[in-house]
Coordinates of C-alpha atoms in Angstrom, one line a residue:
X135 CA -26.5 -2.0 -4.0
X136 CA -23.6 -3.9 -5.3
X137 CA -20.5 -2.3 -5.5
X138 CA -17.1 -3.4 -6.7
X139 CA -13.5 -1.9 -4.9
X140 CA -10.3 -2.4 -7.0
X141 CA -7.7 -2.2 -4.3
X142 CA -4.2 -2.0 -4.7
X143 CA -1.0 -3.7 -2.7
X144 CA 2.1 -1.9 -0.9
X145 CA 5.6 -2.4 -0.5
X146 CA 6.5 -6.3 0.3
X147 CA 4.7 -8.0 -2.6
X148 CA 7.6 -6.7 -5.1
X149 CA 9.8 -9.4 -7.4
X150 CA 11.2 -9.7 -10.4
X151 CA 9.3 -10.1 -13.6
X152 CA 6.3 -8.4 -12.1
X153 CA 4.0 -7.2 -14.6
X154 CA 6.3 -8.2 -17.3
X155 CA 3.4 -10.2 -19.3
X156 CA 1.5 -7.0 -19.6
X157 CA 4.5 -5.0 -20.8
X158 CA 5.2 -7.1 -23.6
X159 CA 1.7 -7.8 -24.9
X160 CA -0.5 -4.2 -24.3
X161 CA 0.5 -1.2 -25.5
X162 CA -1.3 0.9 -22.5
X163 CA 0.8 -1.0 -19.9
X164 CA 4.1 -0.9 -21.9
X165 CA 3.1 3.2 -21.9
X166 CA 3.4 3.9 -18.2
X167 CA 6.7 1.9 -17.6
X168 CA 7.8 4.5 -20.4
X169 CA 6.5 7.3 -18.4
X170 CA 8.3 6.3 -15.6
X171 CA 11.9 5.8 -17.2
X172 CA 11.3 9.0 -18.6
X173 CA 9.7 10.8 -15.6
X174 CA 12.3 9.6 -13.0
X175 CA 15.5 9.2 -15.5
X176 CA 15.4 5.6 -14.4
X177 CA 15.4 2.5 -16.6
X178 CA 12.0 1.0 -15.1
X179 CA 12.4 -2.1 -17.5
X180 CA 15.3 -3.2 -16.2
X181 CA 14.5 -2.3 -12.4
X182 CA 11.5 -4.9 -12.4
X183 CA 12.4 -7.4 -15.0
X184 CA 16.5 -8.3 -14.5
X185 CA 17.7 -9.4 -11.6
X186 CA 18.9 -6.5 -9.5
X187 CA 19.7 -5.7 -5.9
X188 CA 18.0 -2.5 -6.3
X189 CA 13.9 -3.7 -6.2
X190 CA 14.0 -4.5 -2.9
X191 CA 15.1 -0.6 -2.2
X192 CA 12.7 1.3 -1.0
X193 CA 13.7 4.4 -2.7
X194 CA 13.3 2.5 -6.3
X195 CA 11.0 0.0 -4.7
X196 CA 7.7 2.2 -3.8
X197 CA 8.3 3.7 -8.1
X198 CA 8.4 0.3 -9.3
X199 CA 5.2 -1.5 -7.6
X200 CA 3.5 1.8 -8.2
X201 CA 4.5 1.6 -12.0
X202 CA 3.7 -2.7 -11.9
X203 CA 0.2 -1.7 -10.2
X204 CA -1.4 1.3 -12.7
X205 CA 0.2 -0.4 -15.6
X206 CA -2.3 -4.0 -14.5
X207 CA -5.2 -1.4 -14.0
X208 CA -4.8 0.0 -17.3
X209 CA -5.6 -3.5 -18.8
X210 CA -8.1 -4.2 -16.0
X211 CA -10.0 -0.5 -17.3
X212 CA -10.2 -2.3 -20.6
X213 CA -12.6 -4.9 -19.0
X214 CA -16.6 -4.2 -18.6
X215 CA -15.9 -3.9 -14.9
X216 CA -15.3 -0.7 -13.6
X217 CA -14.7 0.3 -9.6
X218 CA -17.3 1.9 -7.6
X219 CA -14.8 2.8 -4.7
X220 CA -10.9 2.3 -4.3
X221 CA -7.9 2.0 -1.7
X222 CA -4.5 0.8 -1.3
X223 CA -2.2 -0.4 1.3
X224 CA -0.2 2.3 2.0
X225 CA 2.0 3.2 -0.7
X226 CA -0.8 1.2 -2.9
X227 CA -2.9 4.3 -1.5
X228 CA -1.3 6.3 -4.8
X229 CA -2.3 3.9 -6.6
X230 CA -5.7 3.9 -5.8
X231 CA -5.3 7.9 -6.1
X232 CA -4.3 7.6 -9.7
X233 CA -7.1 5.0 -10.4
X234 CA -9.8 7.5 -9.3
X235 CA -7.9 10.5 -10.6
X236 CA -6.4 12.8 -7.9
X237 CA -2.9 12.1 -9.6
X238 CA -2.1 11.6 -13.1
X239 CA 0.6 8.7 -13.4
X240 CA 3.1 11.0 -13.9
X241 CA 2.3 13.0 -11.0
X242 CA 2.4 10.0 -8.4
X243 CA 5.6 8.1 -10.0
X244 CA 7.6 11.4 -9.0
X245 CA 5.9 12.0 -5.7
X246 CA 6.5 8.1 -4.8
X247 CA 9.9 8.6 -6.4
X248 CA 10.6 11.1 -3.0
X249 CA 8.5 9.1 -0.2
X250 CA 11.0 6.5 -1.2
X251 CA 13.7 8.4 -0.6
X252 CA 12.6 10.4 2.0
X253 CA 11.5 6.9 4.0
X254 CA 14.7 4.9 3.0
X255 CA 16.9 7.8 4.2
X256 CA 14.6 9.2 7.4
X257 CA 16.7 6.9 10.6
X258 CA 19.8 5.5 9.6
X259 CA 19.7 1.5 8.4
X260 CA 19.9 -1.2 11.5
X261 CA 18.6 1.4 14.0
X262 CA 14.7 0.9 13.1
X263 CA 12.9 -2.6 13.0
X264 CA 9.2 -3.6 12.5
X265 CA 7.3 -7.4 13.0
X266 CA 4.4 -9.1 12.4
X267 CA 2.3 -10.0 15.6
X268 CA 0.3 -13.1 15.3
X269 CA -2.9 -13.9 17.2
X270 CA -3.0 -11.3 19.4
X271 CA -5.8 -8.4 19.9
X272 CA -5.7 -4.6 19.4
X273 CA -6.0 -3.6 22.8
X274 CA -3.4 -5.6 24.3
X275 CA -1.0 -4.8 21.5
X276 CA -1.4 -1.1 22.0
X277 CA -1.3 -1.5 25.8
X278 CA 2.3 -3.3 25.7
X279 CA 3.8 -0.8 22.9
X280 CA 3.4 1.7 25.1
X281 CA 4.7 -0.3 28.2
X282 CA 8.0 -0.9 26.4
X283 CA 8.4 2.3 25.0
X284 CA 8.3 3.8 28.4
X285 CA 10.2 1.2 30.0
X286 CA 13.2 1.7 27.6
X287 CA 12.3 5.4 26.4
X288 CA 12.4 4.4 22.8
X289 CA 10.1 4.3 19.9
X290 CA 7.6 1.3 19.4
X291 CA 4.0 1.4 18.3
X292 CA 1.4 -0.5 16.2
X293 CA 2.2 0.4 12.5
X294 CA -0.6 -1.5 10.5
X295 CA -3.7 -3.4 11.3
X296 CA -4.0 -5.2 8.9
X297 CA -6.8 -8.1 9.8
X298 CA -8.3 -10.1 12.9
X299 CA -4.6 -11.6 14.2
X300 CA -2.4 -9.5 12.4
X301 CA -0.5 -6.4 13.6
X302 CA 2.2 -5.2 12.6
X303 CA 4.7 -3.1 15.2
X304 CA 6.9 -1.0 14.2
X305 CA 10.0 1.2 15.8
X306 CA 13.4 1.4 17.5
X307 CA 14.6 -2.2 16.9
X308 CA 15.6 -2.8 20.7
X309 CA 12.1 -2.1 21.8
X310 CA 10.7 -3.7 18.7
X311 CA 13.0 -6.9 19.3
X312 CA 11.3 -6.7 23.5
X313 CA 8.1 -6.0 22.3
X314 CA 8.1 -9.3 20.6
X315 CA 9.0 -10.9 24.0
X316 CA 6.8 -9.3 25.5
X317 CA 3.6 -9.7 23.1
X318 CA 4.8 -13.9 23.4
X319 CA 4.7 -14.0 26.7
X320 CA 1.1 -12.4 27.1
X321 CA -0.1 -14.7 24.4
X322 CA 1.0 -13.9 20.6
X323 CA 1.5 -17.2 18.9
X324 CA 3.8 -15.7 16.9
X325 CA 6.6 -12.6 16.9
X326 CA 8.3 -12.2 13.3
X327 CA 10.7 -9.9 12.6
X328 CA 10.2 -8.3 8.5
X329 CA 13.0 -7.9 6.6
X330 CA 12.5 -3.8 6.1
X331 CA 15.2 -1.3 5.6
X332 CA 13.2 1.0 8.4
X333 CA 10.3 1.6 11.0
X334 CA 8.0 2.9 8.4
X335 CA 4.5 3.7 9.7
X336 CA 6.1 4.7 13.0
X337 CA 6.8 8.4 14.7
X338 CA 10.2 7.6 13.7
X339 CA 9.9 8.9 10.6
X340 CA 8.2 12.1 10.8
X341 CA 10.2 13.8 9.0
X342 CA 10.1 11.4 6.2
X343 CA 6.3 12.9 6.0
X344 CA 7.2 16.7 6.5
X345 CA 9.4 16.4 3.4
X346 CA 7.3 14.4 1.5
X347 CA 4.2 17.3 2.5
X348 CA 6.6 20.2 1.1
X349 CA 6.4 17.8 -2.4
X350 CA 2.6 17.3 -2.2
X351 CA 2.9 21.1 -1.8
X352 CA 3.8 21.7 -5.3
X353 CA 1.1 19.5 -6.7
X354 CA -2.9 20.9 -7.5
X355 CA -5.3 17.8 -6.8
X356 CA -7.6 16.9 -9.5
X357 CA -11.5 15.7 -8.5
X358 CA -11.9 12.0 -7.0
X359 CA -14.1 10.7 -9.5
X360 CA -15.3 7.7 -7.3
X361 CA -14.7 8.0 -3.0
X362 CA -11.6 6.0 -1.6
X363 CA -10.5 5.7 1.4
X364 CA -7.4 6.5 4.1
X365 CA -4.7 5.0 5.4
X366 CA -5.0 7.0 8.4
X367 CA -8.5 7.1 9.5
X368 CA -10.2 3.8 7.5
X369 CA -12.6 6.0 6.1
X370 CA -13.3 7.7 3.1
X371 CA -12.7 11.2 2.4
X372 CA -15.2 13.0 1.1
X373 CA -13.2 16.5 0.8
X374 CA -9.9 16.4 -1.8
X375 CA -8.4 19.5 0.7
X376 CA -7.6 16.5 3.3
X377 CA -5.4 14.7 0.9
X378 CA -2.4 16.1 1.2
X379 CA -2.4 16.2 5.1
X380 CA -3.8 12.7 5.2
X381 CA -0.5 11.7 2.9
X382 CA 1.8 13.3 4.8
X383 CA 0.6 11.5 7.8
X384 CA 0.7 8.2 6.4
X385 CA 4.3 7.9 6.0
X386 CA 4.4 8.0 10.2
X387 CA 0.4 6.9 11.5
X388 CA -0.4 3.2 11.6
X389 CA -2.5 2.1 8.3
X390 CA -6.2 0.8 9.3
X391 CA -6.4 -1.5 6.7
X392 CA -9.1 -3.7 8.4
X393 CA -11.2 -0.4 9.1
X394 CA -11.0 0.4 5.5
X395 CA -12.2 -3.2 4.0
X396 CA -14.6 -3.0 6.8
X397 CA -15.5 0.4 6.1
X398 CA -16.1 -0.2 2.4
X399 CA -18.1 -3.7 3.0
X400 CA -20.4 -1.9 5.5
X401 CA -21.1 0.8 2.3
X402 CA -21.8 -2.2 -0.2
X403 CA -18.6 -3.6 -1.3
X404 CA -19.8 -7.5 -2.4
X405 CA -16.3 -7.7 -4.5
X406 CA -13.0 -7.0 -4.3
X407 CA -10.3 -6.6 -7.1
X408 CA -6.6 -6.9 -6.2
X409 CA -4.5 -5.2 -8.9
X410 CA -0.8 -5.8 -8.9
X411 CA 2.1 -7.9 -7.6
X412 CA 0.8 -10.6 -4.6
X413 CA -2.4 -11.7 -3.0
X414 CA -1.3 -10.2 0.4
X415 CA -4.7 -8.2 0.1
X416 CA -6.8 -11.4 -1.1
X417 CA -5.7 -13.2 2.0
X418 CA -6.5 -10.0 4.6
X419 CA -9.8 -9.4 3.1
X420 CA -11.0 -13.0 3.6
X421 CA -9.5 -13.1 6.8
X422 CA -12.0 -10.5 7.3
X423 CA -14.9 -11.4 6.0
X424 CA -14.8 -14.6 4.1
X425 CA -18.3 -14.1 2.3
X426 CA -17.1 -11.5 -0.2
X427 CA -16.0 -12.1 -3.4
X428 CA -12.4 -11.9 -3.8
X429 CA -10.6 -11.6 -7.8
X430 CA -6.4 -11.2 -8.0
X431 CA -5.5 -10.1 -10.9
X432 CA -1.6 -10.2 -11.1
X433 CA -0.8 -12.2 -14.4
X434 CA -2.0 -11.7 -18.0
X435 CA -4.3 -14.5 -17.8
X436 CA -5.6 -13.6 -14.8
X437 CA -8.1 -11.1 -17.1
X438 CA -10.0 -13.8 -18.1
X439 CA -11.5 -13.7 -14.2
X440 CA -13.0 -10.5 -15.5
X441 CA -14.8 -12.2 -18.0
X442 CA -16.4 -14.4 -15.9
X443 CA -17.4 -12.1 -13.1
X444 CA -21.2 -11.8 -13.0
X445 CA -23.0 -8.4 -13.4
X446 CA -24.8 -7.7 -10.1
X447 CA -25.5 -4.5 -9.7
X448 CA -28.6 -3.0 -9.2

């Protein structure tokens, strides 16, 4: 059968202007940047249309791509297409939660309001560091993490895999920084360092998650009304009891990314959806299989894709 996955991008693919278009012209997206100013006391507008020093943030960062992303799927909703499974990329995982109803917006804005705190705040800025690995495999990136962290007794493991030749390592910045020698000399073609205010999706910031689980605490999950799938394990979760744990754990496990696209191809997925800010997702997916069909939907025009996508299902 033919199924199509909306999926939905994290922290990185953030600027200025982003979603502006559909702010100004629908009156459903314009709705949930109004939610958000008023759920977080926080002029949402402002945060992702002026410049500002603040977007790039991750406490006001992770509210204002979530905000960008649901407000695109409201207008994508509008369209005859509809999902048949969803997932996100890390903190795109809430969105993907919101699209198949765990969280109402309001809900997820606030709770990504905390991880973003809880994550900028977690190990204090210039100790933590994470880079993008380049042409190098699984196995041998796990087997010099742990080598390193041994060798120096500090923090450095694999934080997301993401597609075939890309890894991304994440940790103490001194054994982040020899990592990347390391990884070179056995054969990376490339080490780059990101540009992140901390080791998210490391150990490190375990206690980022613990707080963040005391929040998810307070919250009663409605029923998925279509499957998606984890961060942590690639698959999807068939029992709404795991979500909570599975969130908490997010914030500090390394996101499977390819195991999810993977995951969701082997159960039918023909087409993929990007909703929100980038095509960071577009360009993994056809790294991983180049066969699907792959639709970005970022801009106002970008809708008229939807127009033109075939009906295929069975």
């Amino acid at each position: 059968m033919f199924k199509t996955a909306f999926i939905f991008p994290g922290q990185g693919s953030q600027y200025i202007g982003m979603a502006r278009d559909f702010y100004e012209k629908l009156p459903e997206c314009k709705e949930i940047f109004d939610i958000a100013s008023r759920e977080l006391n926080l002029d949402m507008q402002k945060l992702c249309f002026e410049e500002n020093e603040l977007l790039n943030k991750t406490e006001y960062t992770q509210a204002a791509m979530l905000t960008s992303c649901v407000s695109i799927l409201m207008a994508v909703l509008k369209s005859d297409v509809k999902p048949d499974i969803v997932a996100g990329l890390s903190l795109g995982e809430y969105s993907a939660l919101v699209a198949n109803g765990v969280f109402t917006f309001s809900e997820a804005v606030k709770l990504v309001r905390k991880r973003g705190i809880y994550m900028e705040h977690e190990v204090p800025n210039g100790i933590g560091s994470m880079s993008a690995i380049l042409g190098m495999d699984k196995e041998k990136v796990e087997e010099i993490c742990q080598k390193v962290s041994k060798e120096l007794n500090k923090v450095v493991e694999p934080a997301n895999f993401n597609c075939p030749g890309q890894i991304v390592i994440s940790g103490d910045k001194v054994a982040v920084l020899k990592a990347n020698e390391k990884l070179k000399e056995a054969g990376a073609k490339r080490a780059i360092e990101l540009n992140v205010s901390g080791p998210f999706h490391s150990s490190l910031l375990k206690g980022a998650g613990e707080k963040l689980a005391m929040e998810l605490e307070k919250i009663e999950l409605h029923d998925m009304n279509i499957p998606y799938l984890s961060n942590v394990t690639g698959k999807i979760v068939s029992d709404k009891e795991n979500i909570k744990k599975l969130l908490e754990e997010q914030v500090y496990k390394s996101v499977r990314w390819q195991e999810c696209v993977e995951n969701m191809i082997n159960d039918g997925v023909e087409r993929f959806i990007e909703i929100g800010p980038g095509k960071t997702l577009s360009g993994f997916i056809k790294k991983i299989d180049k066969t699907k069909e792959v639709i970005n939907i970022e801009k106002l025009e970008d809708l008229e894709k939807l127009t033109n996508v075939s009906i295929k299902k069975n």
